[in-house]
Amino acid sequence: MKLHPCNLILITVIVLSSWTIAADPTTSSVAPDEALSRLKAGNERFATSKESASKPVAARRAETAKDQHPFAIIVGCADSRTAPEIIFDQNIGDLFVIRTAGNLVDDYALGSIEYAVDHLGARLVVVLGHERCGAVTVALGSASAPGHINSLVRDIQPAVAASKGKEGDALANAIHENDAEVAAKIRKQAELGELAAQVRIIEGYYDLDTGKVEWTEK
């Protein structure tokens, strides 16, 4: 069956319009300051054992089954004790999370950040390091490591070098420096186009003992 040219044009317009709506995150974006306030409030609930995500999981699962609009991007460590959804007392669909050992970013992570900003409407990026990070500990103790762990050590070494000589705990200093360098890399290399001016990139440091996140806001 052949379609009339007018019908083909109509179908094309509908498809393109649907794509534009789906790819345009402006209607659902949460401003960076509001997103940060939500994270701070959630972390306070978690740290004081008053967790109470805003909606029951079942209801939220149904609500987000066909669409998602996370209000923040978390670039965190793969450490099993640092799950952002728990630390910030958030529900399914609230956070777009990227996790690697040492919260490092590569092309895949950068592409994920760009996608979350461009297609999902997220406007806050948090680089979340944490106390006693194992990846940074390894890099602090040696310039190399076996297997693919060496890739982690290699990428963290500049932060280790930059943190040497600073007052305070050597490991904590290296972790903070690593977080700062990861944030700087995202600012420099993430291709966000016209949306770059709307996006805020900050650093957080999770205390394993207290459950609290300390913020470095720029």
Coordinates of C-alpha atoms in Angstrom, one line a residue:
M1 CA 0.0 0.0 0.0
K2 CA 1.4 3.4 -1.0
L3 CA 0.9 6.4 1.2
H4 CA -0.2 9.7 -0.3
P5 CA 2.6 12.3 -0.2
C6 CA 0.6 14.5 2.2
N7 CA 0.2 11.6 4.6
L8 CA 4.0 11.0 4.5
I9 CA 4.6 14.6 5.3
L10 CA 2.2 14.5 8.2
I11 CA 3.8 11.4 9.6
T12 CA 7.2 12.9 9.3
V13 CA 6.1 16.1 11.2
I14 CA 4.5 14.0 14.0
V15 CA 7.7 11.9 14.4
L16 CA 10.0 14.9 14.4
S17 CA 7.7 16.8 16.8
S18 CA 7.6 13.8 19.2
W19 CA 11.4 13.6 19.1
T20 CA 11.8 17.3 19.8
I21 CA 9.5 17.0 22.9
A22 CA 11.3 13.9 24.2
A23 CA 14.8 15.4 23.6
D24 CA 13.9 18.8 25.1
P25 CA 14.6 18.7 28.8
T26 CA 13.8 22.3 29.5
T27 CA 10.3 21.7 30.8
S28 CA 11.4 19.3 33.5
S29 CA 14.8 20.8 34.6
V30 CA 15.4 21.5 38.2
A31 CA 17.6 24.5 38.9
P32 CA 21.1 23.6 40.3
D33 CA 20.4 25.4 43.6
E34 CA 17.2 23.6 44.1
A35 CA 18.8 20.3 43.2
L36 CA 21.6 20.9 45.7
S37 CA 19.0 21.8 48.4
R38 CA 17.3 18.4 47.8
L39 CA 20.6 16.5 48.1
K40 CA 21.5 18.4 51.3
A41 CA 18.1 17.7 52.9
G42 CA 18.2 14.1 51.9
N43 CA 21.7 13.6 53.3
E44 CA 20.6 15.2 56.5
R45 CA 17.8 12.7 56.8
F46 CA 20.2 9.8 56.1
A47 CA 22.9 11.0 58.5
T48 CA 20.3 11.4 61.3
S49 CA 18.5 8.1 60.5
K50 CA 15.3 9.8 59.4
E51 CA 15.2 8.5 55.9
S52 CA 11.9 9.1 54.2
A53 CA 12.0 9.2 50.4
S54 CA 9.2 11.4 49.1
K55 CA 7.2 8.6 47.5
P56 CA 6.8 4.9 48.1
V57 CA 9.0 2.8 45.8
A58 CA 6.1 1.0 44.0
A59 CA 4.4 4.3 43.1
R60 CA 7.6 5.9 42.0
R61 CA 8.5 2.8 39.9
A62 CA 5.2 3.1 38.1
E63 CA 5.6 6.8 37.7
T64 CA 9.1 6.5 36.1
A65 CA 8.6 3.3 34.1
K66 CA 8.2 5.1 30.8
D67 CA 10.1 8.3 31.4
Q68 CA 12.8 9.7 33.7
H69 CA 13.8 13.2 34.7
P70 CA 16.6 12.9 37.3
F71 CA 17.3 16.2 39.0
A72 CA 21.0 15.6 39.6
I73 CA 24.0 13.7 38.2
I74 CA 26.2 12.0 40.7
V75 CA 29.7 10.9 39.6
G76 CA 30.7 8.7 42.5
C77 CA 33.0 5.9 43.6
A78 CA 32.1 2.2 43.1
D79 CA 32.7 1.6 46.8
S80 CA 29.9 -0.5 48.1
R81 CA 29.4 1.8 51.1
T82 CA 28.7 4.9 49.0
A83 CA 25.5 4.4 47.1
P84 CA 24.2 7.9 46.2
E85 CA 20.5 7.0 46.2
I86 CA 20.9 5.9 49.9
I87 CA 23.3 8.6 51.0
F88 CA 21.0 11.3 49.7
D89 CA 17.8 9.5 50.6
Q90 CA 16.3 9.6 47.1
N91 CA 14.0 7.3 45.1
I92 CA 14.0 5.6 41.8
G93 CA 14.4 8.1 39.0
D94 CA 15.7 10.9 41.1
L95 CA 19.4 10.6 40.4
F96 CA 21.5 9.8 37.3
V97 CA 24.4 7.9 38.8
I98 CA 27.8 7.1 37.2
R99 CA 30.2 5.1 39.4
T100 CA 33.8 4.0 39.0
A101 CA 36.6 3.2 41.4
G102 CA 38.0 6.6 42.5
N103 CA 35.0 8.4 40.8
L104 CA 37.1 8.8 37.7
V105 CA 35.7 9.9 34.3
D106 CA 36.5 8.6 30.9
D107 CA 34.8 9.1 27.5
Y108 CA 31.9 6.8 28.5
A109 CA 31.3 8.7 31.7
L110 CA 31.5 12.1 29.9
G111 CA 29.1 10.8 27.3
S112 CA 26.7 9.7 30.1
I113 CA 26.9 13.2 31.7
E114 CA 26.2 14.9 28.3
Y115 CA 23.2 12.6 27.8
A116 CA 21.8 13.3 31.2
V117 CA 22.1 17.1 30.7
D118 CA 21.0 17.2 27.1
H119 CA 18.2 14.6 27.1
L120 CA 17.1 14.2 30.7
G121 CA 17.3 17.8 32.0
A122 CA 19.8 17.4 34.8
R123 CA 21.5 20.7 35.7
L124 CA 23.6 19.7 38.7
V125 CA 26.7 17.5 38.6
V126 CA 28.2 16.3 41.8
V127 CA 31.6 14.7 41.9
L128 CA 31.3 12.6 45.1
G129 CA 34.5 11.4 46.7
H130 CA 34.6 9.7 50.1
E131 CA 36.7 9.1 53.2
R132 CA 39.3 6.3 53.0
C133 CA 38.9 5.8 49.2
G134 CA 40.6 2.5 48.3
A135 CA 41.6 3.6 44.8
V136 CA 43.3 6.7 46.0
T137 CA 44.9 4.8 48.8
V138 CA 46.5 2.4 46.2
A139 CA 47.6 5.4 44.1
L140 CA 49.1 7.1 47.2
G141 CA 51.1 4.1 48.1
S142 CA 52.4 3.1 44.6
A143 CA 52.9 4.5 41.2
S144 CA 51.7 1.3 39.5
A145 CA 49.4 -1.7 40.1
P146 CA 48.7 -5.0 38.4
G147 CA 46.2 -5.4 35.6
H148 CA 43.6 -2.8 34.8
I149 CA 43.9 -1.4 38.3
N150 CA 47.0 0.4 36.9
S151 CA 44.7 2.5 34.8
L152 CA 43.1 3.8 37.9
V153 CA 46.4 4.5 39.6
R154 CA 47.7 6.3 36.6
D155 CA 44.8 8.6 36.4
I156 CA 44.9 9.4 40.1
Q157 CA 48.6 10.0 40.3
P158 CA 48.4 13.7 39.2
A159 CA 46.1 14.3 42.2
V160 CA 48.5 12.5 44.5
A161 CA 51.4 14.6 43.2
A162 CA 49.5 17.9 43.5
S163 CA 48.4 17.1 47.1
K164 CA 51.9 16.4 48.4
G165 CA 53.3 18.8 50.9
K166 CA 49.9 20.1 52.0
E167 CA 49.0 20.2 55.7
G168 CA 46.7 17.6 57.1
D169 CA 46.0 14.0 56.3
A170 CA 47.8 12.9 53.2
L171 CA 45.0 10.5 52.0
A172 CA 42.2 13.0 52.6
N173 CA 44.2 15.7 50.8
A174 CA 44.7 13.3 47.8
I175 CA 41.0 12.4 47.7
H176 CA 40.0 16.1 47.8
E177 CA 42.5 16.9 45.0
N178 CA 41.3 14.0 42.9
D179 CA 37.7 15.2 43.3
A180 CA 38.8 18.7 42.2
E181 CA 40.6 17.3 39.2
V182 CA 37.7 15.2 38.1
A183 CA 35.4 18.2 38.4
A184 CA 37.8 20.3 36.3
K185 CA 38.0 17.6 33.7
I186 CA 34.2 17.5 33.4
R187 CA 34.1 21.3 33.1
K188 CA 36.8 21.2 30.4
Q189 CA 35.8 18.2 28.3
A190 CA 32.1 17.6 28.6
E191 CA 30.5 19.0 25.4
L192 CA 27.3 20.6 26.8
G193 CA 26.9 23.3 24.1
E194 CA 24.5 26.1 25.0
L195 CA 23.4 24.3 28.1
A196 CA 26.9 24.6 29.7
A197 CA 25.9 28.0 31.3
Q198 CA 23.0 26.3 33.0
V199 CA 24.9 23.5 34.5
R200 CA 26.7 23.6 37.9
I201 CA 29.5 21.2 38.8
I202 CA 30.5 20.8 42.4
E203 CA 32.4 18.4 44.7
G204 CA 31.2 16.5 47.7
Y205 CA 33.1 14.4 50.3
Y206 CA 31.3 11.6 52.0
D207 CA 32.3 10.8 55.6
L208 CA 32.0 7.0 56.1
D209 CA 31.8 7.4 59.9
T210 CA 29.2 10.1 60.2
G211 CA 27.2 9.6 57.0
K212 CA 27.5 13.3 56.2
V213 CA 28.6 14.9 52.9
E214 CA 30.8 18.0 53.0
W215 CA 30.5 20.3 50.1
T216 CA 33.0 22.3 48.0
E217 CA 30.7 24.8 46.2
K218 CA 32.1 26.9 43.4

